Amino acid sequence: MNNSAVLVIGGGIAGIQASIDLANLGFQVYLVERTPSIGGRMAQLDKTFPTNDCSICILAPKMIECASHKKVNLLTYSEVIEVEGRAGDFRVKILKKPRFVDMNRCTGCGECVENCPRRVPNEFNLFLDKRKAIYLLFPQAVPHKMTIDAQNCLYFLKGRCRLCEEVCLAKAIDFEQEEKIVELSVGAIILATGFDPFDVSALKEYGYGEIKNVITGLEFERLISASGPTSGELERPSDKKPPQVIAFIQCVGSRDVNYNPYCSAVCCMHATKEAILAGEHYPGLRSFVFYTDLRAAGKRFQEYINRAKEEYGVTYIRARPGKITAKDGRPIIWYEETLFKEGEERKVRKMEVDLVVLCQALVPHGSHQEVTRKLGIELDEMGFIRIPDRLSRPVDTSVEGVFACGFCQGPQDIPDSVIQASGAAARVAELLTVERM
Amino acid sequence: MEQELREIVRKLLQEGAIEHFIGYAEGVEPLHTTPCFIEREEEVGALVWSPFCPYNLARYLHQMKNGAGKVGLVVKGCDARAIVELVKGNQIQRERVVVVGVPCQGQVDLAKVEEAFQGAEAVEDAGDTFLVTVGEEGHSVEKERLLREKCFFCKHPISFEYDFVLGEMSPFLLDRRSELEFAMIEEMESLPVEERRAFWRAQFERCSRCYACRDICYACYCQECIFESRAPRWLEKTTTSLDNQTYHLIRAWHMVGRCIDCGECERVCPMEIPLRQLYKKVEREVEQLFDYEAGMRVEDLPPLVTFQVDDLGLVI
Amino acid sequence: MAKRRIGVFVCYCGNNIGGIVRVPEVVEYARCLPNVVYAEGSLYACSEEGLSSIKAKIAAYGLDRVVVASCTPRTHETLFRNACEEAGLNRYLFEFVNVREHCSWIHMRAPDEATEKAKSLIKMGVAKSYYLEPQEELESEVYPEALVIGGGVAGMTAALNLAQQGLKVHLIEREKELGGLLSQVNKLFPANRDVKEIFDPLAEGVKNHPLITIYLGSEVEGVEGFIGNFKVRITRVEGEIKVGTIIVATGGRELKPIGQYGYPTVANVLTQLELEGRLKEGIDGWQSVVMINCVGARVTGRFYCGRFCCLTAMKNAILIKEGNPQAKVYILLQDVMASGVEAERYYRRSMERGVRFIRYDPISPPQILGERQAEGVKVYHALIGREVILPAQMVVLTTPLVPQADNERLSKMLKVPLGSEGFFLEAHLKLRPIEFATDGIYLCGSARYPSDIAESVSQAYAASAKAAIPMRQGLVRVEAITAFSQERLCHGCGNCLRVCPFGAIELKGSERGGKVAWVNAAQCKGCGCCVAACPNGAMQQRSFSDQQLMAMIEALVEEVSSGP
Amino acid sequence: MALDDKPTILIFACNWCSYAGADLAGVSRLEMPPNCRVVRVMCSARVRPEFVIAALSRGLDGVVILGCHPGDCHYSEGNYYTWRRALLLKGFLEYVGIEPGRFQLRWISASEGARFAQTITEITDTIKALGPNGRRRPQEG
């Protein structure tokens, strides 16, 4: 019972922070990340509220710090497939998917990417553009090594090509690479598996997928990002022109008993940020935010909302639109305002806009299910990890020795996630120190 | 006023309140004074005050940092602001300096006197005018004709920082404040960039890098001047116009928030480079952008060691 | 000038650099630069082969400075520095030149220009490297005891966690008892558990822990020192205590809305905290209660939202309804702040229990009816669009937590900042929420911003983790890019310390009299702002000295002067 | 005014945002004129105005400081000092006849590779249009 190694599952900002703190506290950390790079959702954000800090500017140094820490062992492109045991003594099996690239040889130079003939939809940019079959998840990816996406690689599909191999002077391409199982023994586990955007096409009335100029909040984020598919030019899908009027619809799939009854916690501020960014980018652009409650309860949030109203002409309308239709490609929002001044008439109104952004609900990512099932960790009815005693033990799951931080245990923003991540590290330190003593 | 001054100094020395007093004494030539150090009561008779006291005596306080005693000195408005700056810059402790303020009526520009009244023997302050004596003749002259330019536009002829003050302010002093203070700056700015460049290149061309401007400056209290540094060498050894430009621009940069327009640099420049026209620019920018005037209050933070988030809205 | 033995390694990076920049020509050029005794091209400088070659050449040619021209220092500097160190060369005698991201990759169609630019960049790098100095990374010891200021739920949680990690803790509480705001509260959402259930085990744990020393009725009087080595004076305690880290957990206090809605002159107008007191005593027969939210919050002068007040109001409303299901309980509010899963569920639950929510417009706030005694509340019901009059046997004002009155005093003692609202200001709102910019001092709970119990506890754990790190490591190590003051040149003007964001500089007496600046390298983060603020170059930065940067400028100037 | 084909421009870039932005421009293979030389400093506030003065007086054609966007500074407030210094310095250099385009301060974040490329292109064009500076300038009337 003196295992001072810790497994962290999920390489988003929460997992990264937990890993750095644990490593600094003296623990050996194994950070398992499903995709080829750590960074998680925060890497996809353009800026962050309420400071409008550039997301990657503040995240990248943390990613590098985490990866270069002597006590952090990064297991990217990997998944936990088995786990058993109890606090102080967990045994874990991790599947390392083949990258078909020798991590020791690859220098991340990108010559292979230049030469790869196969273009496939780019998941990092929410399929708004294409990447190659051999790729770096995003320019600042850590580790800075390439990955061959075997499902799309011509060699794997048709048995020939191998152009990447030809051009790689470092001889890093290895088509023979196979899956590997890594077995670990750890004293504690931290879950930090984050969220997925809810699939808004379920809400037929909002026309996502039908009406071109209806997009999701995360798509908007990539569009406005300087490193996104349009280099930060906000192009509406129909004609690639910048919009002049944008509507943000809140609680799409959230606070809705038909889908997710809970509040996703970040969308009000997220939409406000996007409206501000759009306003900064295109002076004169107008934004309307259709909200249920304007939840701006964090430090500097109200001030941020005020700024949006005063400096960027963002208008907040308390309404839950009933439907979105389209006329000549322009979306029309049908809504009834639920707050009104004395004497105003109550009626259904229409608003024609250039672009609609659906601020979708955020749902648990679900990649923790394997682990939670095997260890009998309780989830709540939404699939978030249940925290039995939130008041005294806000990062402890129902199983001793397993902790959860960030969005996987309930909707929250970045500061709360890094707080919980550090908090989880403190709990691990407490557990494994007490165990030792 | 001189009598009053001598009495104060005598008393200070008598009480042992100061180790010495820095003031002005008659110069060897007419219309000149010289800085003097009074250490004994019997010397106080040497102290004078006239419109010929250009020296910024605060310059003599640099050495005080290392001692422990108290020093007294007589200051004009501009010099008093120098004292405030020296306190801010931790070069002196205010409580170790006994400041005797004079309501300066403005200093006379010797060159102007020379030009208008060759051989003038005396210039006396007669309230609204100067009385110039040339041989037997007396001329009453409007003050503006003889005042140093910087005095004519002086905003703060008497300082807010003093322990004793001599005499009273005259009405003339009070409404001397002028919108024209920065006129010469604006004039320069209105020129096309090539002309400004040509003007300053020509000025810098003349500089012989004698460092008189630096050596006379109250604000040049660095332990070792940056221009003496060999690692790195900020100046090349030549005195081409461009090397001199480096010198003057860096020096002007170091004047940000410090220059109190005593005008000593320009007065002592043997090549007659219009240095005030350089430093005044700095002064105006700081005032306009950051609402800062050097030497006003000890609590004011110098403009380059503080910031406001609102600064981002500023443009030149 | 002293001779140097500089080695230059130019990376081809496969074709990434070599395909555009004519590397052999660049190597030839580098070899002819002053003080360069060796230069070579390398297929991949960062590969095993590349690194071995660098190490071998350091030994073979007695290189005393190494310049690698390849990609970006942001990702590869550590790698090359390590290689130098392995070859016995101080790791700070390495200089990086970026000829990939900043050259070959951005001039792919201009090989001639790219080649010339690579030469020029290398010339600058070599010029800088001449002036590089070996550096030792400063290590300073961390005394393994912590000070926790504030004995509320956050402070107690942090103290207990640290102690459980085997670290000694000094816990200071200004009141005579531990507990802070928590001890005044009745029940806690979302399960409406009794405060005792949380409070008692925590307080017992803290009181009984052998590693925790509690100072009740005490306050901090003075703090000196820096991370690892703070000396703290405490009221009623002789001498000083020495600690390595400090956690600020001083909490907040409930705003008393004097002068609003008749408070405190109208007898049946209370605040939520006062209501909690009444509820503790037990309630009987309350028929109608009106709660008004956002009193003193989200208003001009106090923009912020109290974060958990909506939930407090719901909790007390539910408790009243539980006491008397027939009671009419109204909450007048603007937005329902109930983020996440549990809060939203709690909100639904309160509606199911019959609590009525009415949205008011802050432009026409509710009005209390009655003079000495509130009898009702008149409010414009924004959802139905008309004014309504609600019966009110009691009116409860929901007010936010506000900063402690003595935050300013403490902030000055600790040399950490306050934000505009008066709460303590963290190092970074997003990624460093519970740290101060000053190392060794951390922050949790409502001292930072109103936080409910769960949040305070989370933050307390986080602050504890941060504080434990240096204490468990036993020392702090600083990259040698810190500033230092050359006493010989310093005239003590103090510009440097005024611009330092980390309070790392102070003025000390000098031997020759007067004051001189002194940098505590343990606190310096190496931004170099102080260096630029120093008029005569007395302040310098390791690895980015004036001389090094001027050497780069001079190298570039030389090129211009020798140009066409 | 005569076009200068080969101006030499010195760029100071802060490590955390602007240098990273420049790196991203490289990773994205964005073409730009080859006249700029980037010198890395930890924070834009490290740049002594004296460097700018010396560089321009010695004949470099332009000096540019790049820093994090306000509020993004890794050291929280460095770029505000940079802004004050640059504001004054700029006015001052112009006053003595150094064209405004020769000294500039811009904000570039780590995600703004394209903005970096665009800034470099713009600045190079501006400075080309100004013609050679200092030593390289043909003697004036």
JSON list of C-alpha atoms in Angstrom, two decimals, chain B residues 185 188-189 193 196-197 200 226 233-234 236 240 242-243 245-246 249-250 252-254 256 277-278 281-282 285-286 289-290 303-309 311-312 314 316, chain D residues 1 48-51 53-54 56-59 70 77 79-81 83-100 102 107 133-135 137 140:
[
{"chain": "B", "resi": 185, "resn": "ILE", "atom": "CA", "xyz": [6.91, 72.51, -29.68]},
{"chain": "B", "resi": 188, "resn": "MET", "atom": "CA", "xyz": [8.23, 72.24, -34.63]},
{"chain": "B", "resi": 189, "resn": "GLU", "atom": "CA", "xyz": [5.55, 69.60, -34.92]},
{"chain": "B", "resi": 193, "resn": "VAL", "atom": "CA", "xyz": [9.13, 65.27, -41.04]},
{"chain": "B", "resi": 196, "resn": "ARG", "atom": "CA", "xyz": [12.34, 68.35, -38.52]},
{"chain": "B", "resi": 197, "resn": "ARG", "atom": "CA", "xyz": [14.95, 65.75, -39.29]},
{"chain": "B", "resi": 200, "resn": "TRP", "atom": "CA", "xyz": [17.73, 68.25, -35.50]},
{"chain": "B", "resi": 226, "resn": "ILE", "atom": "CA", "xyz": [24.91, 55.09, -19.05]},
{"chain": "B", "resi": 233, "resn": "ARG", "atom": "CA", "xyz": [28.68, 50.74, -25.37]},
{"chain": "B", "resi": 234, "resn": "TRP", "atom": "CA", "xyz": [25.65, 52.85, -26.13]},
{"chain": "B", "resi": 236, "resn": "GLU", "atom": "CA", "xyz": [30.17, 54.93, -30.70]},
{"chain": "B", "resi": 240, "resn": "THR", "atom": "CA", "xyz": [28.74, 62.23, -36.01]},
{"chain": "B", "resi": 242, "resn": "LEU", "atom": "CA", "xyz": [23.80, 60.18, -35.68]},
{"chain": "B", "resi": 243, "resn": "ASP", "atom": "CA", "xyz": [25.90, 59.20, -32.69]},
{"chain": "B", "resi": 245, "resn": "GLN", "atom": "CA", "xyz": [21.44, 61.79, -31.92]},
{"chain": "B", "resi": 246, "resn": "THR", "atom": "CA", "xyz": [21.72, 58.61, -29.86]},
{"chain": "B", "resi": 249, "resn": "LEU", "atom": "CA", "xyz": [17.60, 61.04, -27.54]},
{"chain": "B", "resi": 250, "resn": "ILE", "atom": "CA", "xyz": [18.62, 58.69, -24.76]},
{"chain": "B", "resi": 252, "resn": "ALA", "atom": "CA", "xyz": [15.91, 63.10, -23.35]},
{"chain": "B", "resi": 253, "resn": "TRP", "atom": "CA", "xyz": [14.37, 59.71, -22.61]},
{"chain": "B", "resi": 254, "resn": "HIS", "atom": "CA", "xyz": [15.92, 59.81, -19.19]},
{"chain": "B", "resi": 256, "resn": "VAL", "atom": "CA", "xyz": [10.86, 61.76, -18.90]},
{"chain": "B", "resi": 277, "resn": "GLN", "atom": "CA", "xyz": [13.03, 72.37, -27.30]},
{"chain": "B", "resi": 278, "resn": "LEU", "atom": "CA", "xyz": [13.77, 68.67, -26.93]},
{"chain": "B", "resi": 281, "resn": "LYS", "atom": "CA", "xyz": [8.44, 67.96, -25.87]},
{"chain": "B", "resi": 282, "resn": "VAL", "atom": "CA", "xyz": [8.87, 65.20, -23.33]},
{"chain": "B", "resi": 285, "resn": "GLU", "atom": "CA", "xyz": [3.64, 64.54, -23.81]},
{"chain": "B", "resi": 286, "resn": "VAL", "atom": "CA", "xyz": [3.80, 63.37, -20.24]},
{"chain": "B", "resi": 289, "resn": "LEU", "atom": "CA", "xyz": [-0.98, 61.75, -21.96]},
{"chain": "B", "resi": 290, "resn": "PHE", "atom": "CA", "xyz": [-0.59, 60.91, -18.33]},
{"chain": "B", "resi": 303, "resn": "PRO", "atom": "CA", "xyz": [4.85, 58.32, -15.39]},
{"chain": "B", "resi": 304, "resn": "LEU", "atom": "CA", "xyz": [6.99, 55.39, -16.44]},
{"chain": "B", "resi": 305, "resn": "VAL", "atom": "CA", "xyz": [6.71, 53.37, -13.26]},
{"chain": "B", "resi": 306, "resn": "THR", "atom": "CA", "xyz": [2.95, 53.21, -13.23]},
{"chain": "B", "resi": 307, "resn": "PHE", "atom": "CA", "xyz": [0.12, 52.65, -15.67]},
{"chain": "B", "resi": 308, "resn": "GLN", "atom": "CA", "xyz": [-3.62, 52.81, -16.05]},
{"chain": "B", "resi": 309, "resn": "VAL", "atom": "CA", "xyz": [-5.60, 50.26, -17.98]},
{"chain": "B", "resi": 311, "resn": "ASP", "atom": "CA", "xyz": [-3.85, 54.19, -21.21]},
{"chain": "B", "resi": 312, "resn": "LEU", "atom": "CA", "xyz": [-4.73, 51.88, -24.05]},
{"chain": "B", "resi": 314, "resn": "LEU", "atom": "CA", "xyz": [-4.46, 57.04, -25.65]},
{"chain": "B", "resi": 316, "resn": "ILE", "atom": "CA", "xyz": [-0.51, 60.52, -30.02]},
{"chain": "D", "resi": 1, "resn": "MET", "atom": "CA", "xyz": [10.24, 58.91, -51.98]},
{"chain": "D", "resi": 48, "resn": "ARG", "atom": "CA", "xyz": [14.68, 49.29, -23.26]},
{"chain": "D", "resi": 49, "resn": "PRO", "atom": "CA", "xyz": [13.62, 52.30, -25.26]},
{"chain": "D", "resi": 50, "resn": "GLU", "atom": "CA", "xyz": [17.35, 52.94, -25.49]},
{"chain": "D", "resi": 51, "resn": "PHE", "atom": "CA", "xyz": [17.58, 49.89, -27.76]},
{"chain": "D", "resi": 53, "resn": "ILE", "atom": "CA", "xyz": [16.91, 54.77, -30.11]},
{"chain": "D", "resi": 54, "resn": "ALA", "atom": "CA", "xyz": [20.30, 53.15, -30.62]},
{"chain": "D", "resi": 56, "resn": "LEU", "atom": "CA", "xyz": [17.38, 53.62, -35.31]},
{"chain": "D", "resi": 57, "resn": "SER", "atom": "CA", "xyz": [20.25, 56.06, -34.85]},
{"chain": "D", "resi": 58, "resn": "ARG", "atom": "CA", "xyz": [22.72, 53.44, -35.97]},
{"chain": "D", "resi": 59, "resn": "GLY", "atom": "CA", "xyz": [20.83, 52.96, -39.17]},
{"chain": "D", "resi": 70, "resn": "PRO", "atom": "CA", "xyz": [-3.40, 43.84, -23.02]},
{"chain": "D", "resi": 77, "resn": "GLU", "atom": "CA", "xyz": [1.11, 43.91, -16.47]},
{"chain": "D", "resi": 79, "resn": "ASN", "atom": "CA", "xyz": [2.72, 45.21, -21.67]},
{"chain": "D", "resi": 80, "resn": "TYR", "atom": "CA", "xyz": [1.03, 48.17, -20.01]},
{"chain": "D", "resi": 81, "resn": "TYR", "atom": "CA", "xyz": [4.47, 49.59, -19.22]},
{"chain": "D", "resi": 83, "resn": "TRP", "atom": "CA", "xyz": [2.55, 50.72, -24.04]},
{"chain": "D", "resi": 84, "resn": "ARG", "atom": "CA", "xyz": [3.36, 53.83, -21.99]},
{"chain": "D", "resi": 85, "resn": "ARG", "atom": "CA", "xyz": [6.97, 53.76, -23.03]},
{"chain": "D", "resi": 86, "resn": "ALA", "atom": "CA", "xyz": [6.14, 53.22, -26.66]},
{"chain": "D", "resi": 87, "resn": "LEU", "atom": "CA", "xyz": [3.54, 55.95, -26.66]},
{"chain": "D", "resi": 88, "resn": "LEU", "atom": "CA", "xyz": [6.06, 58.51, -25.46]},
{"chain": "D", "resi": 89, "resn": "LEU", "atom": "CA", "xyz": [8.94, 57.22, -27.49]},
{"chain": "D", "resi": 90, "resn": "LYS", "atom": "CA", "xyz": [6.96, 57.24, -30.68]},
{"chain": "D", "resi": 91, "resn": "GLY", "atom": "CA", "xyz": [5.93, 60.84, -30.35]},
{"chain": "D", "resi": 92, "resn": "PHE", "atom": "CA", "xyz": [9.42, 61.72, -29.48]},
{"chain": "D", "resi": 93, "resn": "LEU", "atom": "CA", "xyz": [11.11, 59.97, -32.38]},
{"chain": "D", "resi": 94, "resn": "GLU", "atom": "CA", "xyz": [8.70, 61.58, -34.77]},
{"chain": "D", "resi": 95, "resn": "TYR", "atom": "CA", "xyz": [9.49, 64.93, -33.27]},
{"chain": "D", "resi": 96, "resn": "VAL", "atom": "CA", "xyz": [13.14, 64.68, -34.20]},
{"chain": "D", "resi": 97, "resn": "GLY", "atom": "CA", "xyz": [12.31, 63.58, -37.71]},
{"chain": "D", "resi": 98, "resn": "ILE", "atom": "CA", "xyz": [12.20, 59.81, -37.54]},
{"chain": "D", "resi": 99, "resn": "GLU", "atom": "CA", "xyz": [9.16, 58.77, -39.54]},
{"chain": "D", "resi": 100, "resn": "PRO", "atom": "CA", "xyz": [6.32, 57.31, -37.50]},
{"chain": "D", "resi": 102, "resn": "ARG", "atom": "CA", "xyz": [9.90, 53.20, -38.23]},
{"chain": "D", "resi": 107, "resn": "TRP", "atom": "CA", "xyz": [-0.02, 43.06, -30.01]},
{"chain": "D", "resi": 133, "resn": "ASN", "atom": "CA", "xyz": [17.14, 55.31, -42.69]},
{"chain": "D", "resi": 134, "resn": "GLY", "atom": "CA", "xyz": [20.21, 56.86, -41.12]},
{"chain": "D", "resi": 135, "resn": "ARG", "atom": "CA", "xyz": [23.59, 55.78, -42.42]},
{"chain": "D", "resi": 137, "resn": "ARG", "atom": "CA", "xyz": [20.23, 57.49, -46.34]},
{"chain": "D", "resi": 140, "resn": "GLU", "atom": "CA", "xyz": [20.34, 65.33, -47.39]}
]
